[in-house]
mmCIF file of C-alpha atoms and ligand atoms in Angstrom:
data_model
loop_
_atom_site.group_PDB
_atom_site.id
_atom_site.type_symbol
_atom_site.label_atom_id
_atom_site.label_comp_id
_atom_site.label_asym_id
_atom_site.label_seq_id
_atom_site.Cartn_x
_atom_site.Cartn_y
_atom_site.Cartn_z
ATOM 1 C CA UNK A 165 0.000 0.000 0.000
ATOM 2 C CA UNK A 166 1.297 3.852 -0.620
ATOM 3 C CA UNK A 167 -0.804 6.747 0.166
ATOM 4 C CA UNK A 168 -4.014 4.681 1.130
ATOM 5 C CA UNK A 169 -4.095 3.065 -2.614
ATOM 6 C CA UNK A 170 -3.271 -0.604 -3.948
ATOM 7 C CA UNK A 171 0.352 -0.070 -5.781
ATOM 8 C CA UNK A 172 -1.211 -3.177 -8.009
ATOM 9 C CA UNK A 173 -4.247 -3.642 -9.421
ATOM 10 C CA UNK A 174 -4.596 -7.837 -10.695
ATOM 11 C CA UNK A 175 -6.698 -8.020 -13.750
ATOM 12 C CA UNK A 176 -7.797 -11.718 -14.876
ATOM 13 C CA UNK A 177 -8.010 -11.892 -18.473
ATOM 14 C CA UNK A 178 -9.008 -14.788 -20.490
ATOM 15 C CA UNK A 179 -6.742 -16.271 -22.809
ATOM 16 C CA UNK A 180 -8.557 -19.242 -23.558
ATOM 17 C CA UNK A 181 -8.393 -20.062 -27.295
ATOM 18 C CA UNK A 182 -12.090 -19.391 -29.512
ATOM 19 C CA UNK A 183 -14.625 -21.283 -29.518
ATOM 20 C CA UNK A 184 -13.764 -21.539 -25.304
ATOM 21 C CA UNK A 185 -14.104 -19.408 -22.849
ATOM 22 C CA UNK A 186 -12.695 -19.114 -19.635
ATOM 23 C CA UNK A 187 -10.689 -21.863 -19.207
ATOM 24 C CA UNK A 188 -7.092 -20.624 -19.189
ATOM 25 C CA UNK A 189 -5.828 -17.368 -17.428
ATOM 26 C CA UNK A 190 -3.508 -14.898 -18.097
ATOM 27 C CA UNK A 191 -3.091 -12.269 -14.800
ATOM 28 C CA UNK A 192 -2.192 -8.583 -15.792
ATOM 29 C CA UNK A 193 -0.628 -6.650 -12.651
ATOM 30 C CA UNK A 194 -1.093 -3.018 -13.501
ATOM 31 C CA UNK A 195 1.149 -0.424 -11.423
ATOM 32 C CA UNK A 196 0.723 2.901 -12.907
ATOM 33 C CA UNK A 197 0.674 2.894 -16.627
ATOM 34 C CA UNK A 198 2.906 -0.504 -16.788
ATOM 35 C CA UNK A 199 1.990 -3.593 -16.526
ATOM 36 C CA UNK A 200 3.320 -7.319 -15.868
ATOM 37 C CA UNK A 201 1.667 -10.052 -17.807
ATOM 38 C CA UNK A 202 1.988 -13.842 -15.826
ATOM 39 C CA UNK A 203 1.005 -16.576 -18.020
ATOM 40 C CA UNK A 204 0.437 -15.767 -21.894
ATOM 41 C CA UNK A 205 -1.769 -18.832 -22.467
ATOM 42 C CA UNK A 206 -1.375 -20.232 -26.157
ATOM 43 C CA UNK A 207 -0.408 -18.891 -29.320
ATOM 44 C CA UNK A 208 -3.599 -18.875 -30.915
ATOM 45 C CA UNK A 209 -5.301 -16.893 -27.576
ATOM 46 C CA UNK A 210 -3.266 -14.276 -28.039
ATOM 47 C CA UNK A 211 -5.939 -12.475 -30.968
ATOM 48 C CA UNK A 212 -8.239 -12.564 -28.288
ATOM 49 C CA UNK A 213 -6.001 -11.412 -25.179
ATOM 50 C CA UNK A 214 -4.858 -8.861 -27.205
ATOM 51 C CA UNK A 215 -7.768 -6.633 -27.396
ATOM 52 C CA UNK A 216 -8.273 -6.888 -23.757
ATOM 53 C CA UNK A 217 -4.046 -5.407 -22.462
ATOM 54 C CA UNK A 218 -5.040 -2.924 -25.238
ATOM 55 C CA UNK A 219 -7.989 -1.868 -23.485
ATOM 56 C CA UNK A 220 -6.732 -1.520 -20.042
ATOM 57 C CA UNK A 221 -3.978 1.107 -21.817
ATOM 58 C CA UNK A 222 -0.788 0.317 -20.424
ATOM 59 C CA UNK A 223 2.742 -0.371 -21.413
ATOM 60 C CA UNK A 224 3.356 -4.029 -21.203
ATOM 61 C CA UNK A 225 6.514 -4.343 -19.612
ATOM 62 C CA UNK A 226 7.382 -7.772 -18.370
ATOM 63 C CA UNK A 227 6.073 -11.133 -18.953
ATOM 64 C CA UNK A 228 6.662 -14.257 -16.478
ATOM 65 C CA UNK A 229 5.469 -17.568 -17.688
ATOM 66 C CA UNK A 230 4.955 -20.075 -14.435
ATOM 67 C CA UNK A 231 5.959 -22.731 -16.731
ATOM 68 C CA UNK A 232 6.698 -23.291 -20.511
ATOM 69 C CA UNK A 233 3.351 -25.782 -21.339
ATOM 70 C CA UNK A 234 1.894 -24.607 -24.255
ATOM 71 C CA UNK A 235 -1.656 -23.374 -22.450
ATOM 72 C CA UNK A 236 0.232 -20.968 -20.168
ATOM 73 C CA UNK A 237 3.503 -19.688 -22.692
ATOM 74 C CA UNK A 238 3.157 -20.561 -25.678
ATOM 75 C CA UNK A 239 2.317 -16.997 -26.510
ATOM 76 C CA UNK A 240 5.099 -15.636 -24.611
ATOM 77 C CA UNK A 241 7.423 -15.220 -28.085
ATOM 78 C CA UNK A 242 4.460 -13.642 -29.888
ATOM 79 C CA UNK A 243 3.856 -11.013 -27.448
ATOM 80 C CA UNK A 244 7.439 -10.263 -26.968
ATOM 81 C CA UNK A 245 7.962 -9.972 -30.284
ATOM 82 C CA UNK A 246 4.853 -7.811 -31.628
ATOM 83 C CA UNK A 247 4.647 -5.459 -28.288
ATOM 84 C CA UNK A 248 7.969 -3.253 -28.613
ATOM 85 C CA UNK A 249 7.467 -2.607 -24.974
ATOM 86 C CA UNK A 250 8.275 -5.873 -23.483
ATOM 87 C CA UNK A 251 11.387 -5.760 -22.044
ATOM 88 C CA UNK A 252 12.198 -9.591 -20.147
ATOM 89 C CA UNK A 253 10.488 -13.047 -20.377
ATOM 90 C CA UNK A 254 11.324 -14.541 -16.914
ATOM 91 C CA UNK A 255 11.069 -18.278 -16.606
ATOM 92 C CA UNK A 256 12.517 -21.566 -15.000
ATOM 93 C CA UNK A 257 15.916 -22.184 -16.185
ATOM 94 C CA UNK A 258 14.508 -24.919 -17.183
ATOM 95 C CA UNK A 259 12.254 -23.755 -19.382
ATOM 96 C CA UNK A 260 14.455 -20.951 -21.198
ATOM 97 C CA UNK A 261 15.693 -23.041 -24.074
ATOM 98 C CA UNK A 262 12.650 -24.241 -24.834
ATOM 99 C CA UNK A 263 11.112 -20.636 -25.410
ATOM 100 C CA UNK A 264 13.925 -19.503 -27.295
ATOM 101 C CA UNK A 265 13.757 -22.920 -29.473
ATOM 102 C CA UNK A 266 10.707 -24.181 -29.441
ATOM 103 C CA UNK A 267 11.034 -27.092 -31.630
ATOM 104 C CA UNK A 268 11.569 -30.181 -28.947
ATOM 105 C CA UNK A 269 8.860 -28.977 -26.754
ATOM 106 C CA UNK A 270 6.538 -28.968 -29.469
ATOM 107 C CA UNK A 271 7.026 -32.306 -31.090
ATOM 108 C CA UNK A 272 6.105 -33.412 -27.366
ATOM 109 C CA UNK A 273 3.196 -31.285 -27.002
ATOM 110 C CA UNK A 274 1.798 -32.792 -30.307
ATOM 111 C CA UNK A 275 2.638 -36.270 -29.421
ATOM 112 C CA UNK A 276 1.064 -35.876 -26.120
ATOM 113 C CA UNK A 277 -1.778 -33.712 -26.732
ATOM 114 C CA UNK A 278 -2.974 -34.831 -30.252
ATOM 115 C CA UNK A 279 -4.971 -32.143 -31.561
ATOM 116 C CA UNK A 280 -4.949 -30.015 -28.583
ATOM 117 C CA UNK A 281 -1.719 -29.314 -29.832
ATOM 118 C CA UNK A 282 -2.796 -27.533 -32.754
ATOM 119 C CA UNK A 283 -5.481 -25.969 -31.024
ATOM 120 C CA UNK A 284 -2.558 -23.971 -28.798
ATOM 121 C CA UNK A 285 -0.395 -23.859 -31.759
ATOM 122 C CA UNK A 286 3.065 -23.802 -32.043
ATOM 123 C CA UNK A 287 5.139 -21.337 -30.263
ATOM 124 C CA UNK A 288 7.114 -18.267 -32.140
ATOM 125 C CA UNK A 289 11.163 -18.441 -31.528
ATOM 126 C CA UNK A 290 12.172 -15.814 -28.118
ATOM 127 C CA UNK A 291 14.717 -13.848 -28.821
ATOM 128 C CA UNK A 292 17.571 -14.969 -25.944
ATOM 129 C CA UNK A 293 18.069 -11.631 -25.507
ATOM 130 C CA UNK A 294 14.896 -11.011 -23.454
ATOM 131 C CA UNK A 295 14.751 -14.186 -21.522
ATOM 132 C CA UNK A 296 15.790 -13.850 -17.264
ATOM 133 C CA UNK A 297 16.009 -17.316 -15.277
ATOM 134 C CA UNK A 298 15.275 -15.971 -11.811
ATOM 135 C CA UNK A 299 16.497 -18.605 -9.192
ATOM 136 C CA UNK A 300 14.443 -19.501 -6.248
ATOM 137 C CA UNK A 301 13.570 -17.775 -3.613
ATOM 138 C CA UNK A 302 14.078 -14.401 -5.539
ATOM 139 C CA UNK A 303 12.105 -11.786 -5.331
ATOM 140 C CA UNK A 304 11.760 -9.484 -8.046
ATOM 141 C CA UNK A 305 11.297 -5.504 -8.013
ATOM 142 C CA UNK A 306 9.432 -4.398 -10.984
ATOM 143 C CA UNK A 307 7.857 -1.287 -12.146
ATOM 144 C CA UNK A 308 9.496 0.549 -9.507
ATOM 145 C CA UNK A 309 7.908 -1.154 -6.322
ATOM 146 C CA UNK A 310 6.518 -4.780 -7.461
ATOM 147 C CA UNK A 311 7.167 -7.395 -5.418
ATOM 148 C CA UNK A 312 7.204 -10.749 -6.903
ATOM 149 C CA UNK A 313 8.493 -13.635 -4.814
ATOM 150 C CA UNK A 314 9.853 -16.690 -7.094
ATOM 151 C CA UNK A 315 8.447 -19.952 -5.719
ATOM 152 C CA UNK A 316 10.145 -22.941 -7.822
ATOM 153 C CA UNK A 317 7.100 -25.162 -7.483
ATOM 154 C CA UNK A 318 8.192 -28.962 -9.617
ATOM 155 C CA UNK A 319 6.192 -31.670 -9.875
ATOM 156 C CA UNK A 320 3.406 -30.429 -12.498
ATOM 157 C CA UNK A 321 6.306 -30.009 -14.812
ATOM 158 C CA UNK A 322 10.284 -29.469 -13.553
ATOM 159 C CA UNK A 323 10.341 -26.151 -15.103
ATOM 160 C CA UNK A 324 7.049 -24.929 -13.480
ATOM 161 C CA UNK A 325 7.615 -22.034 -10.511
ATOM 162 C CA UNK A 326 4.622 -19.770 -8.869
ATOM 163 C CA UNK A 327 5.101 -16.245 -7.840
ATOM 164 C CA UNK A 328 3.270 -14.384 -4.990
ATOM 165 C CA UNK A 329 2.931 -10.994 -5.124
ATOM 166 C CA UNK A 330 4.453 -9.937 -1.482
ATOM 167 C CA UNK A 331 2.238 -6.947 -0.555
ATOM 168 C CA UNK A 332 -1.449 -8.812 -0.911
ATOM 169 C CA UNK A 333 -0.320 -12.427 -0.728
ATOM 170 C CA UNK A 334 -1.797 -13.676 -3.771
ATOM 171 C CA UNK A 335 -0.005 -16.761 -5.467
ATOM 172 C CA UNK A 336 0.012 -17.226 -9.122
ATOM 173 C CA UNK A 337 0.145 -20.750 -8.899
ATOM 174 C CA UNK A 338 0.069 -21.649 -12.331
ATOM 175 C CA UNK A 339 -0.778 -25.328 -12.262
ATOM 176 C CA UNK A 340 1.482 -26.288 -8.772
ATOM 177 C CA UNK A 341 -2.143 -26.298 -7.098
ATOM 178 C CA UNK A 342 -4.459 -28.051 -9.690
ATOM 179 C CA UNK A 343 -7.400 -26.556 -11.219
ATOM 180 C CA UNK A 344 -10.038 -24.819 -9.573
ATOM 181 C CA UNK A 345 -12.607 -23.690 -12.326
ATOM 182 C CA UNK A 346 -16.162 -23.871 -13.333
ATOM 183 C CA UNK A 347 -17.053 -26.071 -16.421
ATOM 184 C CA UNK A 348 -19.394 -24.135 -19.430
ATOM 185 C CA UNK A 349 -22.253 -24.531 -17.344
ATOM 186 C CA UNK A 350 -20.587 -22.593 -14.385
ATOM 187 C CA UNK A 351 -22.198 -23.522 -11.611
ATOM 188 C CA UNK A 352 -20.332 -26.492 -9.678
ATOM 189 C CA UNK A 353 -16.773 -25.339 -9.678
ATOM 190 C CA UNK A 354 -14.197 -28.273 -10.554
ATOM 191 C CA UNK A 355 -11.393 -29.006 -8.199
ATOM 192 C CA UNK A 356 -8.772 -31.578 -9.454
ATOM 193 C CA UNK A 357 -4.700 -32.315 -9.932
ATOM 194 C CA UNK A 358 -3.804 -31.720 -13.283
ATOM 195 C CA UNK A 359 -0.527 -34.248 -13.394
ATOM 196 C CA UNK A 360 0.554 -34.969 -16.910
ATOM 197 C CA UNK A 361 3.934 -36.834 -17.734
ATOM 198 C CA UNK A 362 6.072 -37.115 -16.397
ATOM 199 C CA UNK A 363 4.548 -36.172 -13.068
ATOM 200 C CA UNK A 364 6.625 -35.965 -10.159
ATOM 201 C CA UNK A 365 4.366 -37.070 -7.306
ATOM 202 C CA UNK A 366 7.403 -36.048 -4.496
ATOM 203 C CA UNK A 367 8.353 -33.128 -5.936
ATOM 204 C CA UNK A 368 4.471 -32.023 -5.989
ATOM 205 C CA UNK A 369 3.955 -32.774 -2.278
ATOM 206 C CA UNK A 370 6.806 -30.721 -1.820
ATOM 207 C CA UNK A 371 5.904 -28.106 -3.569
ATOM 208 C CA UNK A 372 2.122 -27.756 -2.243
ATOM 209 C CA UNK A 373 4.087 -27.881 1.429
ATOM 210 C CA UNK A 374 6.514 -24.919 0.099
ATOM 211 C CA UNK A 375 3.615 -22.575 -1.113
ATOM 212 C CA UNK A 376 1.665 -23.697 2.324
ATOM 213 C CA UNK A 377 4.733 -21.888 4.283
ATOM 214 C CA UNK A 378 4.661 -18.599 2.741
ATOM 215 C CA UNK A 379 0.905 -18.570 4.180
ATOM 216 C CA UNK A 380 -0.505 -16.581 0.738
ATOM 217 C CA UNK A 381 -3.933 -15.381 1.302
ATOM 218 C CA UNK A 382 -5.812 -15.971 -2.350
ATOM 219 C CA UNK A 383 -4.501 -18.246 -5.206
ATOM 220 C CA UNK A 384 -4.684 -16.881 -8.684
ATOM 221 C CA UNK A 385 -5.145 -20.217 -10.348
ATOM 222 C CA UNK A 386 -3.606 -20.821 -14.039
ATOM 223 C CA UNK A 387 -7.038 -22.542 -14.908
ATOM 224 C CA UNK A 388 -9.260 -20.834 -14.014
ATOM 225 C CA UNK A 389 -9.679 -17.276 -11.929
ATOM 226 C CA UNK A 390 -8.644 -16.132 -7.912
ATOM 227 C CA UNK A 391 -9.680 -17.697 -4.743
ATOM 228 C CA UNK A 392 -10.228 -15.022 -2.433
ATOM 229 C CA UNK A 393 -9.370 -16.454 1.206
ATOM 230 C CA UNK A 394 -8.644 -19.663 2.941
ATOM 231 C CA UNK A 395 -5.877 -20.179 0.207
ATOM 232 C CA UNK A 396 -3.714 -22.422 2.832
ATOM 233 C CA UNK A 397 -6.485 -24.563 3.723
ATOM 234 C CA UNK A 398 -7.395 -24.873 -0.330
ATOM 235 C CA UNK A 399 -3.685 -26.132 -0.602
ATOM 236 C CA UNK A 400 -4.087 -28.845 2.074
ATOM 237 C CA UNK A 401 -7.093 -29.813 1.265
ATOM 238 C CA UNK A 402 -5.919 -30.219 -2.676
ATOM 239 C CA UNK A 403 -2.768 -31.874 -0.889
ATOM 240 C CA UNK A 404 -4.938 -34.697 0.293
ATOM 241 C CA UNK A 405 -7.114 -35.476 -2.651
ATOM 242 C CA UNK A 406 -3.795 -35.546 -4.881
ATOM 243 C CA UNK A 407 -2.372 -38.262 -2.479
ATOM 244 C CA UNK A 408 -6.212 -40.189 -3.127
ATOM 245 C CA UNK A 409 -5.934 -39.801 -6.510
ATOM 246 C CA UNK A 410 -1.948 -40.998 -6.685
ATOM 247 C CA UNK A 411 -3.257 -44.161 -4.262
ATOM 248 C CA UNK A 412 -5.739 -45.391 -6.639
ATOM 249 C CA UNK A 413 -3.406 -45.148 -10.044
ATOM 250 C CA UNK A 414 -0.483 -47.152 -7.521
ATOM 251 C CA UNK A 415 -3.020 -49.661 -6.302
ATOM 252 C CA UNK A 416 -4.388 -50.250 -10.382
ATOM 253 C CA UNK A 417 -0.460 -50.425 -11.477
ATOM 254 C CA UNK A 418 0.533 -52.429 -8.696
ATOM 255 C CA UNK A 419 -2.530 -55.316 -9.968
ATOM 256 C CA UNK A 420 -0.671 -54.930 -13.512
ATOM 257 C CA UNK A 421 -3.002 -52.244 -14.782
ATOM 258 C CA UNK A 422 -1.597 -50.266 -17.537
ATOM 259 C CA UNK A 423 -4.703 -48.780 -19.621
ATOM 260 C CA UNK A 424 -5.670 -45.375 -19.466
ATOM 261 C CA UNK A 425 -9.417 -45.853 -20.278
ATOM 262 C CA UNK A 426 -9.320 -48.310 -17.265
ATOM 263 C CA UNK A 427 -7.399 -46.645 -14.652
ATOM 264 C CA UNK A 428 -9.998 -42.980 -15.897
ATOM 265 C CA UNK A 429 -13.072 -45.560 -15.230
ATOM 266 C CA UNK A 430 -11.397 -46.719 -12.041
ATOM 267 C CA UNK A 431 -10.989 -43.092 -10.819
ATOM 268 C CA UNK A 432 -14.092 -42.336 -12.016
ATOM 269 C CA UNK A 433 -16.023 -44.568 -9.452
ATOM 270 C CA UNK A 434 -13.868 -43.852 -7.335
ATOM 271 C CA UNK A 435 -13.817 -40.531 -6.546
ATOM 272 C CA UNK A 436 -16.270 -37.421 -6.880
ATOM 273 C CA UNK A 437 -14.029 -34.615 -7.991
ATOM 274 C CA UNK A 438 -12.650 -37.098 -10.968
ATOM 275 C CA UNK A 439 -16.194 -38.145 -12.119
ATOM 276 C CA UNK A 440 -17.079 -34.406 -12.048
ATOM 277 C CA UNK A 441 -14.123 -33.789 -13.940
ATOM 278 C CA UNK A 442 -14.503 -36.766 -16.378
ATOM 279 C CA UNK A 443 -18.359 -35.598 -17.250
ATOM 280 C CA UNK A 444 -17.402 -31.798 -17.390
ATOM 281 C CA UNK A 445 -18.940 -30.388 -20.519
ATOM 282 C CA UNK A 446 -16.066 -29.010 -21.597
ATOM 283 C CA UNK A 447 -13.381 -30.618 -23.498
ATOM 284 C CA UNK A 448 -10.435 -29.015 -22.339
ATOM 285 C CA UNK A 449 -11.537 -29.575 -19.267
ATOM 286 C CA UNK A 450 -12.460 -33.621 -19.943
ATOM 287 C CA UNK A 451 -10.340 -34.611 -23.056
ATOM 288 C CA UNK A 452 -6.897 -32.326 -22.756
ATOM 289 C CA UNK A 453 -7.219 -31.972 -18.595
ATOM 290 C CA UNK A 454 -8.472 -34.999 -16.931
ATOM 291 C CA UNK A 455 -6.984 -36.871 -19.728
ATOM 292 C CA UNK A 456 -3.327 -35.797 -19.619
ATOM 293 C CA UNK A 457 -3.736 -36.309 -15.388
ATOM 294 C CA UNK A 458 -4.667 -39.642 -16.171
ATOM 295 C CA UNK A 459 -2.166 -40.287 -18.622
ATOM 296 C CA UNK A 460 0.934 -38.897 -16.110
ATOM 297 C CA UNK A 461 -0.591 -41.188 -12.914
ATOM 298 C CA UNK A 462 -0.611 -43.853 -14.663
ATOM 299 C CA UNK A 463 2.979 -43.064 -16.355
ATOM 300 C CA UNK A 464 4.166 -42.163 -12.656
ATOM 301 C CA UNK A 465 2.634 -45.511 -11.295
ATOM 302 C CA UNK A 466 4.061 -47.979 -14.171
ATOM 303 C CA UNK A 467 7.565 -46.323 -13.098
ATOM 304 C CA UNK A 468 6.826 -47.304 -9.709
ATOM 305 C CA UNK A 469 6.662 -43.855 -8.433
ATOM 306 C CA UNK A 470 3.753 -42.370 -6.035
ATOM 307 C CA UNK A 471 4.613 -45.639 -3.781
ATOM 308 C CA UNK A 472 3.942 -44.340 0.212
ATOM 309 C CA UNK A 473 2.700 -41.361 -0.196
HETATM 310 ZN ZN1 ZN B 227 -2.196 -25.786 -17.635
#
């Protein structure tokens, strides 16, 4: 706070691609007349995402992508490339190459998305010369008072890290805390891991203890909008249903199990926030979400990982 006002104002814009709505988020942090843009969704959002930074007249300065997936990045190059006032793309080390080369990361997206893939589209080339690895634990000044605390956060994806914003305690958690959205109908809201290979079940647990520490009061959640409040108790509470969920894909691998229509069923009649998830109306939510978590439990499970927890 400085003179009684917010120094940021948190926008949530949609950068879900058309026909879809409100399924992927992009935050916009406005201080002043500059702003800082966390997660770019995909290329082909970016027409519509456009129009709405335009509106809100600002200089974009900065972008940070919680992690490279093509849903929260892959416009990243595009924007940094057609808006002459983006200065740095900050991401995971692990994640830089990838942005300024996309080509690896995107024969993987379309071999494990199908035609999601092309639904995202492929990501533009980075230019190096605008990408910044923060390291953990940072925290970054921006627009003259900003402050963004880097949380490396693994276990979605090894390059994925969430940032709080220090003054109001809100976590941009990209997709370290699962999804908390409504499906088209919008009105039960969906909670659920989203673990696609090659999930790191440890790593996760870790993480969701890690963001639990640093007490944030709302999560700003990469799919789909903020949860204002009781944002610890959301993270142990998603801590536990992740360990259910990893319990039944051990159990099914551990009987010799290794189909992903069977372990989905299995989950399915096994627990309520999967069958909601399964039957959402949605596709991105049923076929590209609660698929790919399926597909990186059982992955995780067949590699005898998840054992314990
Ligand atoms: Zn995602």
């Amino acid at each position: 706070m400085i003179g009684g006002c917010t120094l940021v104002e948190v926008k949530t814009l949609d950068s879900t691609p058309e026909p879809a709505q409100k399924k992927i988020a992009s935050y916009l942090l406005i201080s002043g007349d500059e702003a800082i843009l966390i997660d770019t969704g995909p290329k082909t959002a970016w027409r519509v995402l456009e129009p709405q930074i335009e509106s809100e007249g600002v200089a974009l300065k900065h972008i940070i992508v919680t992690h490279i997936h093509l849903d929260h990045a892959g416009a990243a190059a595009t924007i940094a490339r057609s808006l002459g006032s983006v200065e740095k793309v900050f991401v995971h080390p692990r994640g830089s190459k990838h942005l300024v080369n996309p080509e690896k990361l995107w024969a993987a997206s379309k071999q494990l998305l199908g035609p999601f893939a092309d639904y995202f589209g492929k990501p533009d080339l980075l230019p190096s010369n605008k990408v910044v690895v923060p390291s953990d634990g940072e925290v970054l000044e921006l627009l003259g008072g900003v402050r963004l605390r880097i949380i490396y956060t693994p276990g979605h994806a090894s390059h994925h890290m969430s940032i709080l914003e220090e003054d109001s305690g809100l976590l941009f958690s990209g997709d370290s805390a699962g999804i908390s959205m409504y499906d088209d109908d919008g009105e039960v809201r969906l909670d659920f891991p989203t673990t696609p290979p090659p999930f790191k079940p440890k790593e996760y647990l870790e993480s969701l203890d890690k963001m639990a520490r640093l007490e944030p009061k709302s999560i700003a959640f990469g799919h789909y909008g903020v949860l204002n409040g009781e944002a610890v108790e959301f993270l142990k509470r998603h801590k536990k249903e992740v360990i259910r969920w990893i319990r039944v894909a051990v159990e099914y691998a551990s009987r010799g199990g290794g189909d992903p229509d069977e372990l989905a069923r299995i989950l399915v009649n096994s627990l309520p926030s999967a069958a909601r998830a399964a039957r959402a109306r949605s596709p991105i939510i049923s076929e590209f979400m609660f698929r790919g978590t399926v597909l990186g439990l059982l992955d995780m499970a067949v590699r005898g990982e998840g054992r314990g927890v």
